[in-house]
């Protein structure tokens, strides 16, 4: 490694979501934003795998995510476009799977995303 080189966070990359209630699958790019991680929608596909364009393309889906060690991330906020609300966010990285959880008060829900690249 070069002196001064910064190693990428293991969660960085492009991740495929599970289908949403409209049967759309998104690709989310996780990258640094300041000293934290953010995720943006970089592609959207219908159930046949055809790329589609919606108002969510380019959307910042989550922000302020920080690593807590052992593949755990927290402290972030996620925007839930289908509900038009924000919620507390956490992630758990395990190999090429990323469990993303959103909690609004005592109610939590999540998805398992798969690494694309």
mmCIF file of C-alpha atoms in Angstrom:
data_model
loop_
_atom_site.group_PDB
_atom_site.id
_atom_site.type_symbol
_atom_site.label_atom_id
_atom_site.label_comp_id
_atom_site.label_asym_id
_atom_site.label_seq_id
_atom_site.Cartn_x
_atom_site.Cartn_y
_atom_site.Cartn_z
ATOM 1 C CA UNK A 1 0.000 0.000 0.000
ATOM 2 C CA UNK A 2 1.275 3.468 -0.796
ATOM 3 C CA UNK A 3 2.057 5.800 2.062
ATOM 4 C CA UNK A 4 -0.946 8.005 2.689
ATOM 5 C CA UNK A 5 -3.306 5.754 0.694
ATOM 6 C CA UNK A 6 -6.723 5.340 2.230
ATOM 7 C CA UNK A 7 -8.305 1.904 2.165
ATOM 8 C CA UNK A 8 -11.924 1.779 0.994
ATOM 9 C CA UNK A 9 -14.548 0.856 3.559
ATOM 10 C CA UNK A 10 -15.779 -2.733 2.989
ATOM 11 C CA UNK A 11 -19.370 -1.471 2.547
ATOM 12 C CA UNK A 12 -18.392 0.787 -0.356
ATOM 13 C CA UNK A 13 -19.599 -0.327 -3.766
ATOM 14 C CA UNK A 14 -22.830 -0.932 -5.641
ATOM 15 C CA UNK A 15 -25.590 -2.971 -4.006
ATOM 16 C CA UNK A 16 -28.810 -4.485 -5.433
ATOM 17 C CA UNK A 17 -31.923 -4.031 -3.303
ATOM 18 C CA UNK A 18 -34.796 -6.440 -2.955
ATOM 19 C CA UNK A 19 -37.902 -5.543 -5.007
ATOM 20 C CA UNK A 20 -39.985 -2.753 -3.496
ATOM 21 C CA UNK A 21 -43.799 -2.651 -3.362
ATOM 22 C CA UNK A 22 -43.822 -1.575 -7.016
ATOM 23 C CA UNK A 23 -41.608 -4.585 -7.938
ATOM 24 C CA UNK A 24 -38.700 -2.250 -8.767
ATOM 25 C CA UNK A 25 -35.113 -3.175 -7.917
ATOM 26 C CA UNK A 26 -32.548 -0.440 -7.346
ATOM 27 C CA UNK A 27 -28.782 -0.328 -7.420
ATOM 28 C CA UNK A 28 -27.420 1.766 -4.560
ATOM 29 C CA UNK A 29 -23.875 3.130 -4.657
ATOM 30 C CA UNK A 30 -22.347 3.421 -1.194
ATOM 31 C CA UNK A 31 -19.477 5.884 -1.045
ATOM 32 C CA UNK A 32 -17.808 8.247 1.421
ATOM 33 C CA UNK A 33 -19.426 11.595 2.117
ATOM 34 C CA UNK A 34 -17.234 13.622 4.445
ATOM 35 C CA UNK A 35 -16.034 11.099 7.057
ATOM 36 C CA UNK A 36 -19.191 8.975 6.835
ATOM 37 C CA UNK A 37 -20.976 6.806 4.241
ATOM 38 C CA UNK A 38 -23.896 7.752 2.010
ATOM 39 C CA UNK A 39 -25.936 5.787 -0.499
ATOM 40 C CA UNK A 40 -27.357 7.072 -3.794
ATOM 41 C CA UNK A 41 -29.725 5.362 -6.241
ATOM 42 C CA UNK A 42 -27.650 4.848 -9.413
ATOM 43 C CA UNK A 43 -29.953 2.518 -11.398
ATOM 44 C CA UNK A 44 -33.527 1.205 -11.250
ATOM 45 C CA UNK A 45 -34.915 -1.903 -12.968
ATOM 46 C CA UNK A 46 -38.386 -3.380 -13.462
ATOM 47 C CA UNK A 47 -39.102 -7.041 -12.648
ATOM 48 C CA UNK A 48 -37.954 -8.064 -16.152
ATOM 49 C CA UNK A 49 -34.578 -6.406 -15.520
ATOM 50 C CA UNK A 50 -35.213 -3.523 -17.911
ATOM 51 C CA UNK A 51 -33.738 -0.191 -16.764
ATOM 52 C CA UNK A 52 -36.404 2.369 -15.884
ATOM 53 C CA UNK A 53 -36.252 6.029 -14.938
ATOM 54 C CA UNK A 54 -38.165 7.305 -11.924
ATOM 55 C CA UNK A 55 -37.896 10.414 -9.773
ATOM 56 C CA UNK A 56 -35.762 8.360 -7.364
ATOM 57 C CA UNK A 57 -32.858 7.966 -9.797
ATOM 58 C CA UNK A 58 -29.937 9.906 -8.288
ATOM 59 C CA UNK A 59 -31.684 10.208 -4.915
ATOM 60 C CA UNK A 60 -29.547 10.234 -1.763
ATOM 61 C CA UNK A 61 -31.155 7.277 0.003
ATOM 62 C CA UNK A 62 -29.150 7.347 3.223
ATOM 63 C CA UNK A 63 -26.453 9.439 4.858
ATOM 64 C CA UNK A 64 -24.259 9.811 7.969
ATOM 65 C CA UNK A 65 -23.617 6.061 8.322
ATOM 66 C CA UNK A 66 -20.553 5.287 10.459
ATOM 67 C CA UNK A 67 -18.745 1.989 11.059
ATOM 68 C CA UNK A 68 -19.053 0.473 14.540
ATOM 69 C CA UNK A 69 -16.770 -2.520 13.908
ATOM 70 C CA UNK A 70 -17.394 -6.174 13.053
ATOM 71 C CA UNK A 71 -19.364 -5.204 9.923
ATOM 72 C CA UNK A 72 -21.882 -3.101 11.849
ATOM 73 C CA UNK A 73 -22.817 0.450 10.819
ATOM 74 C CA UNK A 74 -25.172 2.915 12.454
ATOM 75 C CA UNK A 75 -25.916 6.509 13.292
ATOM 76 C CA UNK A 76 -27.335 7.126 9.842
ATOM 77 C CA UNK A 77 -30.613 8.310 8.418
ATOM 78 C CA UNK A 78 -32.493 6.689 5.546
ATOM 79 C CA UNK A 79 -35.156 8.234 3.316
ATOM 80 C CA UNK A 80 -38.020 5.869 2.485
ATOM 81 C CA UNK A 81 -39.416 7.199 -0.816
ATOM 82 C CA UNK A 82 -42.552 5.032 -0.899
ATOM 83 C CA UNK A 83 -43.577 6.392 2.519
ATOM 84 C CA UNK A 84 -41.977 9.864 2.107
ATOM 85 C CA UNK A 85 -40.396 9.689 5.582
ATOM 86 C CA UNK A 86 -36.924 9.503 7.087
ATOM 87 C CA UNK A 87 -35.926 6.926 9.689
ATOM 88 C CA UNK A 88 -32.912 5.855 11.736
ATOM 89 C CA UNK A 89 -30.712 3.503 9.716
ATOM 90 C CA UNK A 90 -28.258 0.726 10.466
ATOM 91 C CA UNK A 91 -26.428 -1.848 8.347
ATOM 92 C CA UNK A 92 -24.758 -5.217 8.912
ATOM 93 C CA UNK A 93 -22.188 -6.387 6.356
ATOM 94 C CA UNK A 94 -21.615 -10.114 5.923
ATOM 95 C CA UNK A 95 -19.586 -11.086 2.853
ATOM 96 C CA UNK A 96 -21.512 -9.945 -0.226
ATOM 97 C CA UNK A 97 -24.728 -9.335 1.736
ATOM 98 C CA UNK A 98 -25.712 -6.112 3.450
ATOM 99 C CA UNK A 99 -28.685 -6.098 5.819
ATOM 100 C CA UNK A 100 -30.119 -2.580 5.861
ATOM 101 C CA UNK A 101 -32.571 -1.746 8.652
ATOM 102 C CA UNK A 102 -34.750 1.344 9.068
ATOM 103 C CA UNK A 103 -36.488 2.161 12.359
ATOM 104 C CA UNK A 104 -39.174 4.777 12.910
ATOM 105 C CA UNK A 105 -39.837 4.793 16.638
ATOM 106 C CA UNK A 106 -40.270 1.190 17.813
ATOM 107 C CA UNK A 107 -41.126 -0.113 14.316
ATOM 108 C CA UNK A 108 -38.237 -1.529 12.272
ATOM 109 C CA UNK A 109 -38.069 -3.134 8.840
ATOM 110 C CA UNK A 110 -35.211 -4.159 6.639
ATOM 111 C CA UNK A 111 -33.894 -5.669 3.449
ATOM 112 C CA UNK A 112 -30.919 -7.779 2.502
ATOM 113 C CA UNK A 113 -28.972 -6.221 -0.371
ATOM 114 C CA UNK A 114 -26.518 -8.118 -2.577
ATOM 115 C CA UNK A 115 -23.205 -6.706 -3.774
ATOM 116 C CA UNK A 116 -23.122 -5.934 -7.512
ATOM 117 C CA UNK A 117 -19.559 -4.521 -7.518
#
